[in-house]
Amino acid sequence: MASTPPSTTATFSSIPILPLSQALNPSTKPQFLASLRSALLNVGFLYLSETGLPDTLIQDVIHECRSFFEKLPWEEKEAIEMKNQKSFLGWSRLDNETTAFNPDHREQLDLSTPHPIPGPMAPLYHNLLAPNQWPSPAHLPSFRPVYEDYMRRMSNISTLFTSLIAEAIGLHVDAFNKFFDQDQQHKLKIVKYPEVDVPDLPAGASEIDRKKWEIKRQGVGPHKDSMLTSYLLQASDQPGLQAQNARGEWVDCKPISGTLVVAIGQGMEALTDGVCASTTHRVLSPQKGEGARYSVPFFQGVSYDAKFEAMDVPGEVLKLRDEARKARRDDVEFTFVKGRWGHLGEATLMNRVKSHPDVGERWYPELLAEIRAQQAVAAKAS
């Protein structure tokens, strides 16, 4: 059963659970769409259960994730380091990525669905389309086939789910198709969050001390996902993922077996004229003695050549959006600012350079200099 949707005026205190199987049954699909609409308007986060993914595949994905971090020799990781290529695909060492101006205490490997290297006349942002840097099969022989299978299945699930979003907000089932390439790229990370030795925040701590504590615990800082939808497989039992509600409270998204955590991205919020909420979230690193936290997020892509074009959402849904906005919190920089970028790919590339300055220094120095100048102006203004 789908969890009871919150009222349209209440800030959320829990994350709804929606069984995908309900959407495939004509008798239960209306209830699923109603619950989905509520989650889109009021939360921007949800658990998706009964996805149809084989249990054996999930276990293989988790096993290969752990094996990459625990068994692959260091020199093999360096051979596929992200800064080796222009595509922002590959391995990132601990504390290498930044979010909210602070390093994320995580190690990760970025992958995508397969694409060839773009031609010389392609726009700069097409550099994001490229082959993966796979770990050596001599060390991890099952890694590539497992993750290629998982990305293929997740591509299908994300396409289905996006069509359900369209139906839930009163659009035609294929309304988002024009934003996808025929061979649409989707991305995936495998992530390890090591333990940190940071004491619990004492009761009555000052705001400054709380901020310092949050930085020390930062697995990934407060942010909103960029594209349309993302699907997180929490690959270990440690908590840490949190979504922020309108009161500024952090709501735990604890691991639930057999589910994916779905986050609505900024691209979806932009294209639906704000109907679908993109929610700020973060990950706190596990404390000493809890063990490392592992996760496998899948990010649904959108055509880098697409332009900003809000959908023709029905008026009654826009009214619900306006009411829901009273209970939303917007304190994270929005990637897809209308009027600033000609194509979604331009915004995406700048966002990647900002998050991975080592790649920017090697391959995109002019874009990195532009970003740093903007950050300096913003810092001076604040």
XYZ file of C-alpha atoms in Angstrom:
382
model
C 0.000 0.000 0.000
C 1.210 3.518 -0.716
C 1.705 5.595 2.399
C -0.902 8.264 3.162
C -0.052 11.510 1.344
C 0.525 14.568 3.516
C -1.827 17.560 3.328
C -0.932 20.184 0.757
C -0.109 22.782 3.399
C 2.001 20.694 5.791
C 5.777 20.544 5.716
C 6.826 16.903 5.564
C 8.188 14.955 8.530
C 8.548 11.565 6.830
C 9.237 10.214 3.348
C 6.323 8.508 1.528
C 6.627 4.948 0.195
C 5.086 4.191 -3.225
C 4.974 0.636 -4.661
C 5.756 0.824 -8.375
C 3.712 -2.330 -8.920
C 0.562 -0.295 -8.161
C 1.204 1.803 -11.253
C 1.125 -1.323 -13.431
C -2.310 -2.440 -12.195
C -5.302 -0.522 -13.663
C -7.273 -0.928 -10.422
C -4.554 0.621 -8.220
C -2.956 3.065 -10.667
C -5.293 6.009 -9.790
C -4.292 5.778 -6.119
C -0.620 5.555 -7.095
C -0.887 8.679 -9.266
C -2.660 10.589 -6.476
C 0.064 9.631 -3.987
C 2.746 10.495 -6.523
C 1.238 13.930 -7.192
C 1.240 14.676 -3.471
C 4.862 13.567 -3.134
C 5.890 15.697 -6.119
C 4.178 18.819 -4.831
C 4.982 18.554 -1.145
C 8.104 16.459 -0.612
C 10.239 15.953 -3.713
C 11.506 12.715 -2.189
C 10.002 9.235 -1.958
C 10.802 5.572 -1.502
C 9.960 3.427 -4.531
C 9.237 -0.188 -3.597
C 8.294 -3.285 -5.618
C 10.400 -2.078 -8.545
C 10.743 -5.436 -10.284
C 14.553 -5.406 -10.052
C 15.811 -8.974 -9.454
C 17.062 -9.545 -5.914
C 20.107 -11.350 -7.266
C 21.057 -8.327 -9.364
C 20.730 -5.985 -6.366
C 23.006 -8.251 -4.337
C 25.524 -8.362 -7.199
C 25.471 -4.558 -7.486
C 26.162 -4.229 -3.756
C 28.902 -6.887 -3.830
C 30.707 -5.303 -6.791
C 30.417 -1.858 -5.204
C 32.146 -3.013 -2.042
C 34.739 -4.994 -4.003
C 35.734 -1.919 -5.998
C 36.546 0.080 -2.892
C 37.973 -2.698 -0.739
C 39.822 -4.936 -3.226
C 40.917 -2.862 -6.231
C 44.580 -1.812 -5.883
C 45.273 1.912 -5.553
C 47.246 2.076 -8.806
C 44.288 0.539 -10.647
C 42.039 3.283 -9.306
C 44.511 5.968 -10.351
C 44.556 4.502 -13.871
C 40.858 5.378 -14.227
C 40.868 8.671 -12.291
C 38.264 11.198 -13.383
C 40.766 13.945 -14.232
C 42.333 11.689 -16.887
C 39.418 12.443 -19.238
C 37.183 15.392 -20.188
C 33.963 13.513 -19.524
C 33.769 13.670 -15.708
C 33.543 9.864 -15.733
C 35.926 7.849 -13.594
C 37.237 7.493 -10.058
C 37.399 10.359 -7.548
C 39.586 10.078 -4.478
C 38.435 10.944 -0.963
C 37.531 14.621 -0.350
C 37.978 15.433 -4.044
C 34.459 16.645 -4.883
C 33.042 19.805 -3.337
C 29.454 20.648 -2.427
C 28.315 23.890 -0.771
C 31.962 25.092 -0.836
C 33.233 22.218 1.336
C 34.823 18.846 0.456
C 32.643 15.748 0.415
C 34.189 13.003 2.546
C 33.544 10.213 0.082
C 35.303 8.139 -2.556
C 33.385 7.373 -5.743
C 33.328 6.089 -9.301
C 31.182 7.823 -11.937
C 29.800 5.749 -14.817
C 27.272 6.276 -17.588
C 25.369 4.397 -20.238
C 27.712 3.829 -23.233
C 28.587 6.619 -25.676
C 31.439 7.209 -28.131
C 33.806 10.187 -27.906
C 32.115 13.219 -29.551
C 33.371 14.589 -32.868
C 35.552 17.716 -33.240
C 32.622 19.941 -34.263
C 30.396 18.989 -31.324
C 29.623 21.639 -28.691
C 31.871 21.694 -25.658
C 29.250 20.192 -23.364
C 29.138 17.051 -25.537
C 32.414 16.134 -23.834
C 30.108 14.758 -21.131
C 29.200 12.003 -23.615
C 32.081 9.532 -23.674
C 33.074 5.932 -22.931
C 33.409 4.806 -19.320
C 36.676 4.252 -17.533
C 36.041 0.714 -16.275
C 38.100 -1.020 -13.576
C 40.342 -3.775 -14.885
C 38.498 -7.071 -15.470
C 41.639 -8.813 -14.275
C 40.740 -7.626 -10.771
C 36.940 -7.288 -11.001
C 35.755 -9.576 -13.835
C 32.028 -9.252 -13.022
C 31.962 -5.513 -12.352
C 31.240 -4.254 -15.864
C 28.535 -6.773 -16.862
C 26.730 -6.280 -13.535
C 26.645 -2.511 -13.821
C 25.788 -2.494 -17.520
C 22.801 -4.716 -16.717
C 21.785 -2.544 -13.767
C 22.037 0.729 -15.770
C 19.984 -0.803 -18.590
C 17.223 -1.846 -16.199
C 17.322 1.475 -14.341
C 17.061 3.331 -17.653
C 13.777 1.525 -18.279
C 12.495 2.177 -14.743
C 13.345 5.880 -14.944
C 11.616 6.234 -18.315
C 8.496 4.562 -16.917
C 8.574 6.686 -13.789
C 8.916 9.920 -15.759
C 5.826 8.978 -17.771
C 3.988 8.418 -14.474
C 5.079 11.870 -13.283
C 3.579 13.327 -16.454
C 0.265 11.572 -15.827
C 0.265 12.557 -12.149
C 0.432 16.273 -12.975
C -2.065 16.158 -15.828
C 0.253 15.908 -18.821
C 0.236 13.378 -21.644
C 2.101 10.193 -20.820
C 4.883 10.997 -23.338
C 5.137 14.718 -22.515
C 8.810 14.495 -21.503
C 9.940 12.430 -24.485
C 11.062 15.506 -26.417
C 13.724 16.151 -23.791
C 15.405 12.771 -24.321
C 17.914 11.712 -26.967
C 17.265 8.491 -28.843
C 20.364 7.047 -27.138
C 19.897 9.061 -23.957
C 22.797 9.111 -21.527
C 22.084 8.218 -17.905
C 24.674 8.262 -15.132
C 25.481 6.243 -12.045
C 27.873 6.518 -9.126
C 29.148 3.969 -6.677
C 30.056 5.700 -3.430
C 31.866 4.894 -0.194
C 31.476 7.140 2.843
C 34.225 6.230 5.369
C 33.764 6.579 9.105
C 34.678 9.854 10.800
C 35.668 10.361 14.428
C 33.461 13.340 15.313
C 31.715 13.581 18.711
C 27.959 14.098 18.759
C 26.827 17.716 18.722
C 26.087 18.734 22.321
C 22.669 20.020 23.252
C 22.415 23.792 23.132
C 25.350 24.174 20.746
C 25.680 27.546 19.060
C 24.876 28.059 15.390
C 28.581 28.450 14.623
C 29.435 25.188 16.392
C 26.598 23.420 14.587
C 27.938 24.593 11.221
C 31.434 23.406 12.091
C 30.044 20.034 13.170
C 28.079 19.662 9.932
C 31.195 20.336 7.857
C 33.147 17.696 9.797
C 30.332 15.179 9.229
C 29.835 16.114 5.546
C 29.636 13.009 3.408
C 28.012 15.145 0.749
C 26.857 18.664 1.498
C 23.375 20.168 1.107
C 22.382 20.154 -2.559
C 19.652 19.405 -5.072
C 20.178 16.869 -7.857
C 20.568 18.415 -11.281
C 18.561 16.522 -13.869
C 15.079 14.982 -13.888
C 14.998 12.126 -11.383
C 17.541 10.093 -9.436
C 17.247 6.669 -7.801
C 19.420 5.770 -4.837
C 20.159 2.211 -3.832
C 21.303 2.400 -0.207
C 23.831 -0.410 -0.279
C 24.468 -0.726 3.459
C 22.469 -0.386 6.669
C 24.027 2.843 7.934
C 21.741 5.885 8.025
C 23.013 9.247 6.831
C 20.790 10.406 3.964
C 18.554 13.308 5.019
C 16.050 15.573 3.219
C 15.303 19.091 4.416
C 11.757 20.280 4.987
C 10.405 23.834 4.965
C 11.177 24.359 8.655
C 14.829 23.617 7.958
C 14.616 20.264 9.741
C 16.565 17.303 8.427
C 14.335 14.260 7.914
C 16.090 10.882 7.918
C 15.762 8.653 4.855
C 16.859 5.429 6.527
C 17.680 2.388 4.384
C 14.608 0.227 3.694
C 15.287 -3.139 2.087
C 13.824 -3.550 -1.396
C 13.454 0.174 -2.092
C 15.068 2.936 -4.085
C 15.038 6.523 -2.813
C 13.786 8.802 -5.589
C 14.813 12.463 -5.607
C 13.257 14.980 -7.979
C 15.905 17.001 -9.791
C 16.191 20.669 -10.608
C 15.655 19.942 -14.287
C 12.253 18.434 -13.512
C 11.326 21.394 -11.319
C 12.312 23.816 -14.081
C 10.497 21.968 -16.870
C 7.284 21.621 -14.824
C 7.261 25.318 -13.901
C 7.867 24.499 -10.258
C 5.142 21.891 -9.854
C 7.596 19.092 -9.057
C 9.622 20.044 -5.988
C 13.389 19.555 -6.006
C 14.345 19.057 -2.368
C 17.614 19.861 -0.614
C 19.319 16.792 0.808
C 22.655 15.734 2.260
C 24.561 12.729 3.609
C 26.214 12.624 7.030
C 29.294 10.414 7.268
C 29.006 7.376 9.555
C 30.465 7.749 13.030
C 33.466 5.770 14.214
C 32.485 2.169 14.886
C 29.452 2.198 12.557
C 31.305 0.971 9.472
C 31.550 2.586 6.045
C 28.366 3.569 4.215
C 27.915 2.484 0.576
C 25.404 3.784 -1.947
C 24.647 3.494 -5.665
C 22.726 6.462 -7.087
C 21.397 6.353 -10.659
C 20.741 9.708 -12.358
C 18.238 9.907 -15.184
C 19.661 12.049 -17.960
C 18.138 14.590 -20.283
C 19.330 15.717 -23.707
C 22.201 18.159 -23.339
C 20.910 19.880 -26.482
C 17.469 20.516 -24.953
C 16.442 24.087 -24.228
C 14.518 25.460 -21.283
C 10.851 25.077 -22.073
C 8.268 24.850 -19.308
C 5.518 22.300 -19.851
C 1.879 23.309 -20.298
C 0.775 22.121 -16.868
C -3.000 22.345 -16.199
C -4.168 25.363 -14.233
C -5.598 23.362 -11.353
C -2.196 21.745 -10.783
C -0.479 25.135 -10.882
C -2.839 26.269 -8.120
C -1.735 23.297 -6.034
C 1.870 24.281 -6.761
C 1.268 27.811 -5.538
C -0.180 26.480 -2.282
C 2.650 23.971 -1.862
C 5.286 26.655 -2.397
C 4.281 28.208 0.929
C 5.817 25.142 2.586
C 8.956 24.812 0.480
C 12.478 25.827 1.333
C 14.778 27.230 -1.369
C 18.239 28.020 -0.016
C 20.439 26.048 -2.431
C 21.737 27.505 -5.678
C 19.538 26.525 -8.621
C 21.490 25.084 -11.551
C 18.973 25.682 -14.343
C 18.371 29.440 -14.230
C 16.127 30.339 -17.151
C 17.620 32.953 -19.440
C 21.201 32.213 -18.387
C 21.859 29.100 -20.455
C 20.962 28.282 -24.046
C 21.000 24.522 -23.511
C 20.753 22.194 -20.542
C 24.221 20.859 -21.390
C 25.842 24.243 -20.764
C 24.414 24.414 -17.243
C 25.369 20.796 -16.583
C 28.972 21.266 -17.697
C 29.421 24.336 -15.499
C 27.973 22.465 -12.550
C 30.433 19.586 -13.068
C 33.416 21.956 -13.320
C 32.316 23.588 -10.058
C 32.055 20.217 -8.301
C 35.322 18.800 -9.710
C 37.831 21.670 -9.984
C 40.717 19.249 -10.630
C 39.032 18.240 -13.904
C 38.317 21.909 -14.587
C 41.963 22.878 -14.085
C 43.147 20.279 -16.589
C 40.446 20.478 -19.267
C 38.279 23.592 -18.702
C 40.495 26.326 -17.174
C 38.474 29.202 -18.645
C 35.199 27.883 -17.250
C 36.818 27.284 -13.857
C 38.183 30.837 -13.816
C 34.690 32.150 -14.575
C 33.202 30.106 -11.744
C 35.843 31.268 -9.252
C 35.275 34.894 -10.218
C 31.545 34.488 -9.616
C 32.203 32.818 -6.272
C 34.521 35.636 -5.225
C 31.877 38.233 -6.042
C 29.236 36.255 -4.134
C 31.537 35.837 -1.129
C 32.310 39.554 -1.055
C 28.612 40.408 -1.277
C 27.747 38.115 1.646
